[in-house]
CSV table of C-alpha atoms and ligand atoms in Angstrom, one decimal:
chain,number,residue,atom,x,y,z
A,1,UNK,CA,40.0,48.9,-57.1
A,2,UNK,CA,42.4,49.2,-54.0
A,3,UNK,CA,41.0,52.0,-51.5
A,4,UNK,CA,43.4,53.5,-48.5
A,5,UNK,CA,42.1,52.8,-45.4
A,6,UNK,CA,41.7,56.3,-44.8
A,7,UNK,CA,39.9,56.6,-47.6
A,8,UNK,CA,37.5,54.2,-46.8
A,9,UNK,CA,36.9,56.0,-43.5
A,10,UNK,CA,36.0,59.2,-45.0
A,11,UNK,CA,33.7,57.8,-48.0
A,12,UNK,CA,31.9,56.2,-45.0
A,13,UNK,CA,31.8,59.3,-43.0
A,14,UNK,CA,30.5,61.1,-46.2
A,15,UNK,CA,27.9,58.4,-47.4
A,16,UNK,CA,26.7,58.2,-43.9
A,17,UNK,CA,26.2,62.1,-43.4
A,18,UNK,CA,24.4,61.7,-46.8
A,19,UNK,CA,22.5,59.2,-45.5
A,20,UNK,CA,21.6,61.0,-42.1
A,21,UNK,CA,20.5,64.3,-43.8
A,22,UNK,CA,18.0,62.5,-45.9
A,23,UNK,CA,16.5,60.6,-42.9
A,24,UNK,CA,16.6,64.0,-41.5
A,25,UNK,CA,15.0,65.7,-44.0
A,26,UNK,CA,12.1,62.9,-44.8
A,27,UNK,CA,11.4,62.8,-41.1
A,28,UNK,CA,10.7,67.0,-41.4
A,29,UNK,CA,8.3,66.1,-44.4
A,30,UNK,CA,6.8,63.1,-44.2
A,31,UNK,CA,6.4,63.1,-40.4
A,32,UNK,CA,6.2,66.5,-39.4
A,33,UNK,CA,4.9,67.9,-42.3
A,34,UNK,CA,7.7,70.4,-42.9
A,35,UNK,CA,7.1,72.0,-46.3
A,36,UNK,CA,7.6,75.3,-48.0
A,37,UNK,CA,5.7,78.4,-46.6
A,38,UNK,CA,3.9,78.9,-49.6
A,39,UNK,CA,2.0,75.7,-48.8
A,40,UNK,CA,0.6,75.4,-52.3
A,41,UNK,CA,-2.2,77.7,-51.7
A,42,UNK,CA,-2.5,80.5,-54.3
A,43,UNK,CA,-4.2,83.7,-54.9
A,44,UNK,CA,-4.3,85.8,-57.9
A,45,UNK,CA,-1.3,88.3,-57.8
A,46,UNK,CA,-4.1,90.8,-60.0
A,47,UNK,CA,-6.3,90.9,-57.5
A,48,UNK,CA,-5.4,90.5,-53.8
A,49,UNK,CA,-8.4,92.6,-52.8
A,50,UNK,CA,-10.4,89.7,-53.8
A,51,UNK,CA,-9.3,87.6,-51.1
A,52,UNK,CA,-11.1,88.6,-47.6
A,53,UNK,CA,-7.9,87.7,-45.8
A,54,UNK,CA,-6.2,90.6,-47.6
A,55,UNK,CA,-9.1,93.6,-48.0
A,56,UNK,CA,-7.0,96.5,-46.8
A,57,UNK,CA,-9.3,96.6,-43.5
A,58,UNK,CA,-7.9,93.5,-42.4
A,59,UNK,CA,-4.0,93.8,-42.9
A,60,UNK,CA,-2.3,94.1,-40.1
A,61,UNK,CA,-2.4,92.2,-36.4
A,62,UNK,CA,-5.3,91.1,-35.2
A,63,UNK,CA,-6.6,89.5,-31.9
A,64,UNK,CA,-8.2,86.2,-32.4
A,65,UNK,CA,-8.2,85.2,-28.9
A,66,UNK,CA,-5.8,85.2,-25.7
A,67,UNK,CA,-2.2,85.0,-26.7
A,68,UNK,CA,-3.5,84.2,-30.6
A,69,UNK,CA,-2.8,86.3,-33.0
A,70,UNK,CA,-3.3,86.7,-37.1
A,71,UNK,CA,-0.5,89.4,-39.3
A,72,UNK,CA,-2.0,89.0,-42.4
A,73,UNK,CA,0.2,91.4,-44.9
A,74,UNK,CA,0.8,92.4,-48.0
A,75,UNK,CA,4.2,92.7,-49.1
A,76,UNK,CA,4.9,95.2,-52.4
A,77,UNK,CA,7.9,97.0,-53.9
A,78,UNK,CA,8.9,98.8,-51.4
A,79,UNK,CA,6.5,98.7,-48.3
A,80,UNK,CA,4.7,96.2,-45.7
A,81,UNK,CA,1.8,97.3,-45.6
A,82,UNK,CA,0.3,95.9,-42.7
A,83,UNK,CA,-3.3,98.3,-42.1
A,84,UNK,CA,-3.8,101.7,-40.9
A,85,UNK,CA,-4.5,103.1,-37.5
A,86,UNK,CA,-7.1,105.1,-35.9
A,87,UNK,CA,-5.8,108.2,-37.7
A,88,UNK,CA,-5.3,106.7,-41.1
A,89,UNK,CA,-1.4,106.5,-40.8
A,90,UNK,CA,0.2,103.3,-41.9
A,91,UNK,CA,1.0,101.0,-39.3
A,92,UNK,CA,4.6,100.7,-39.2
A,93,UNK,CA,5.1,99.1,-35.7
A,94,UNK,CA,3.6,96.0,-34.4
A,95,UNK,CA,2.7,95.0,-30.7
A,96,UNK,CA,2.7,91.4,-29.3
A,97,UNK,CA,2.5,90.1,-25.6
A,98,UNK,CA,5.7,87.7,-25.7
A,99,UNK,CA,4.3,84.0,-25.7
A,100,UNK,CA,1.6,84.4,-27.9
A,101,UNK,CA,1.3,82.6,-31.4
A,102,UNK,CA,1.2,84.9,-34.4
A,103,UNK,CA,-0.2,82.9,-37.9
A,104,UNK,CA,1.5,85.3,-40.2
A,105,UNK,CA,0.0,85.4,-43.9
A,106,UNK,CA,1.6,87.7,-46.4
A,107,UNK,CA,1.0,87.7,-49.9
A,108,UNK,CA,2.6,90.2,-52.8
A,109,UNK,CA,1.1,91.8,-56.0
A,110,UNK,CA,4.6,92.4,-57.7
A,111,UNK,CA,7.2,90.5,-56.9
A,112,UNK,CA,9.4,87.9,-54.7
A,113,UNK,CA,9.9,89.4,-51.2
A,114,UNK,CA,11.3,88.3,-47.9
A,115,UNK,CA,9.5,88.1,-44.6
A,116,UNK,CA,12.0,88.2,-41.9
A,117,UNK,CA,11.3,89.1,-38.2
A,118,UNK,CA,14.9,89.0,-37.6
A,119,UNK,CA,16.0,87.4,-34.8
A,120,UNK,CA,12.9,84.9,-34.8
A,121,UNK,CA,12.1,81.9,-36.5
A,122,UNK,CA,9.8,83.8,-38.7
A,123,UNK,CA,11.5,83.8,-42.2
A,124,UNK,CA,9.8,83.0,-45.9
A,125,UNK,CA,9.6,84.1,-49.1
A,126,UNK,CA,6.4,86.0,-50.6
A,127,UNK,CA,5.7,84.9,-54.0
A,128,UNK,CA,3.0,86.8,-56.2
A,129,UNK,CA,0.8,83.9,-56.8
A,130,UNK,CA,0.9,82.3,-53.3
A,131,UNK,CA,-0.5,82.8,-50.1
A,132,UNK,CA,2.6,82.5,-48.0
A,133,UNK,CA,1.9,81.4,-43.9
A,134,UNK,CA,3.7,80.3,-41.1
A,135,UNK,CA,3.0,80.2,-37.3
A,136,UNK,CA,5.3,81.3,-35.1
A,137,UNK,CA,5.6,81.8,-31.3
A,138,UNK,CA,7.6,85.2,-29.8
A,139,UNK,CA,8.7,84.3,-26.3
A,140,UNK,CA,11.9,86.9,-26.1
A,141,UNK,CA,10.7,90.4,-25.4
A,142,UNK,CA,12.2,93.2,-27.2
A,143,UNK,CA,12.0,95.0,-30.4
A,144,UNK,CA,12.8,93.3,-33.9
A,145,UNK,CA,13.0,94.5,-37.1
A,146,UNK,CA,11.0,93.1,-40.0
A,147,UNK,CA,12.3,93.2,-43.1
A,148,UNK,CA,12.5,92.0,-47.0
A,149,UNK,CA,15.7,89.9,-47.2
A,150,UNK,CA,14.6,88.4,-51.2
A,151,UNK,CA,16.2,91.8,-53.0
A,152,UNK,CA,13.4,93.1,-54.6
A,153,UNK,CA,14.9,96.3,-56.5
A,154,UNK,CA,15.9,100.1,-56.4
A,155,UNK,CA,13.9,100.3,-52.9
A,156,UNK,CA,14.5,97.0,-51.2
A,157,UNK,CA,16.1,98.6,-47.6
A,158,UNK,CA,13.6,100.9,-47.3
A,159,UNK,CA,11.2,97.8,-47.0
A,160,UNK,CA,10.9,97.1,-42.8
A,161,UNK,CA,8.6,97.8,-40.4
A,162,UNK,CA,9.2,96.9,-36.3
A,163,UNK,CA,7.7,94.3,-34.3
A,164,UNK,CA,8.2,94.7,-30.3
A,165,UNK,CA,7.5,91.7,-28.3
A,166,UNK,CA,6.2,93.1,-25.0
A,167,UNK,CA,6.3,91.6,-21.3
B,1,UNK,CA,48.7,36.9,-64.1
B,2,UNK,CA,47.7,40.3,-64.4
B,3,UNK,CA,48.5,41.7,-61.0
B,4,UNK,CA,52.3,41.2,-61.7
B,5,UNK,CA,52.4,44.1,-64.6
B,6,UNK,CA,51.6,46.6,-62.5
B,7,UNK,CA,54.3,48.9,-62.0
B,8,UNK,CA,55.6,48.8,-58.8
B,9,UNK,CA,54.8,52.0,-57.0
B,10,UNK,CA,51.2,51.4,-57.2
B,11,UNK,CA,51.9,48.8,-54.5
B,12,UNK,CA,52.9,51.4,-52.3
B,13,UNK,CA,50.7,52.8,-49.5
B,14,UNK,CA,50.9,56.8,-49.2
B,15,UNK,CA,50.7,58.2,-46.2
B,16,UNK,CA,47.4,59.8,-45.8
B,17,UNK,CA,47.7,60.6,-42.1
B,18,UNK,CA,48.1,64.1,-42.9
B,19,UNK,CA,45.4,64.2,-45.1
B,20,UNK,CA,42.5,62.5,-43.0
B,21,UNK,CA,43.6,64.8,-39.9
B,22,UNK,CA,43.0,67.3,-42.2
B,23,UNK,CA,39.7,66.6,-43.7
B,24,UNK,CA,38.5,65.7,-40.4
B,25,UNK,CA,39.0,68.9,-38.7
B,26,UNK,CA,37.0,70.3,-41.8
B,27,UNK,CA,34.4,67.8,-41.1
B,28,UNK,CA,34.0,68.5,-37.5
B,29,UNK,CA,33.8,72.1,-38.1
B,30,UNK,CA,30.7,71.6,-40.8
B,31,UNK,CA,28.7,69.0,-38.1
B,32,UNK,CA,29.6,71.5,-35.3
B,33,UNK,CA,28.0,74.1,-36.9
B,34,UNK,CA,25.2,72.5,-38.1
B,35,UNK,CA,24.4,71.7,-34.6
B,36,UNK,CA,25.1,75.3,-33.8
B,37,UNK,CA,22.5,76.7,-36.3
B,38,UNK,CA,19.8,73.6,-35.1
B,39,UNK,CA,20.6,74.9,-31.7
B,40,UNK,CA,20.1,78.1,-32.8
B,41,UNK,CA,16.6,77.1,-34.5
B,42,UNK,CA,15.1,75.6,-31.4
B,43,UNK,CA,16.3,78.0,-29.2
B,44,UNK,CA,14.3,81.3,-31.4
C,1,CU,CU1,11.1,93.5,-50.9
């Protein structure tokens, strides 16, 4: 078979991009252990409650130490719900000091949601079935907007909440 | 031999010049902003 030059060129150029992205991409999961948020761990959609993670007293953020933190949430059609506060309102606003770590944890009892802090880093999906986590460090100070970005149905933008990353 | 019952134009070279300037601006675009977004991703 009789190949143009040029041809040749760009099959090379397009094998070896190929070629790259795979190295790339084993290097993220055999190496660093890059993988899905879901992680494989699951929990039974049913019953959430179950779980001591997700009992309703211990959604939301929570101080584990200095500059560690824990957002463990449950994501459902349409709402975050991420605890209550001293009065018994739903928290719908989130403080952190900027440079801590936050292990978020979110799981869902209906269906696929998004977890986006947008702006950040922190972005998966909530599956009902899986305990979805990720650990992320805010280091930019100013106010974000969480929201669902997996359409979820009739109620889907009313699903946010706002997370402000003080000094 | 075989090679002589080819019809001739196939002998011919095109001129691809246009078309591997053109692919390659499309190419450098794509790695540019891949790099872009990765930039992007470390920097968040
Ligand atoms: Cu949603």
């Amino acid at each position: 078979m009789h190949l143009h030059k040029y041809e040749k060129w760009w099959l090379i150029f397009g094998v070896g991009t190929l070629i790259a992205f795979l190295l790339i991409l084993a290097y993220g999961a055999f190496y660093l252990g890059t993988h899905p948020q879901s992680h494989g761990v699951t929990i039974d959609p049913e019953n959430i409650g179950a779980e001591e993670t997700f009992k309703p007293e211990n959604l939301g953020l929570t101080k584990l130490d200095e500059g560690k933190y824990v957002l463990n949430v449950v994501a459902s059609a349409f709402n975050y719900d991420l605890g209550t506060d001293e009065e018994g309102k739903p928290v719908k606003h989130i403080q952190i000091p900027k440079g801590s770590t936050v292990l978020i944890q979110a799981v869902t009892p209906d269906v696929i949601h998004g977890f986006n802090i947008a702006g950040t880093n922190a972005n998966m999906m909530v599956e009902p079935g899986f305990i979805s986590s990720m650990e992320v460090t805010l280091n930019k100070p100013g106010e974000y907007t969480l929201l669902c970005n997996e359409y979820c149905g009739s109620g889907h933008h009313m699903m946010f909440a706002t997370v402000e990353v003080t000094e | 031999m075989k090679k002589k019952t080819l019809p001739k134009s196939s002998s011919q070279e095109p001129n691809l010049k246009g078309t591997i300037i053109s692919v390659s601006i499309i190419g450098l675009i794509i790695v540019a902003s891949w790099f872009g977004v990765f930039g992007l991703f470390l920097s968040r």
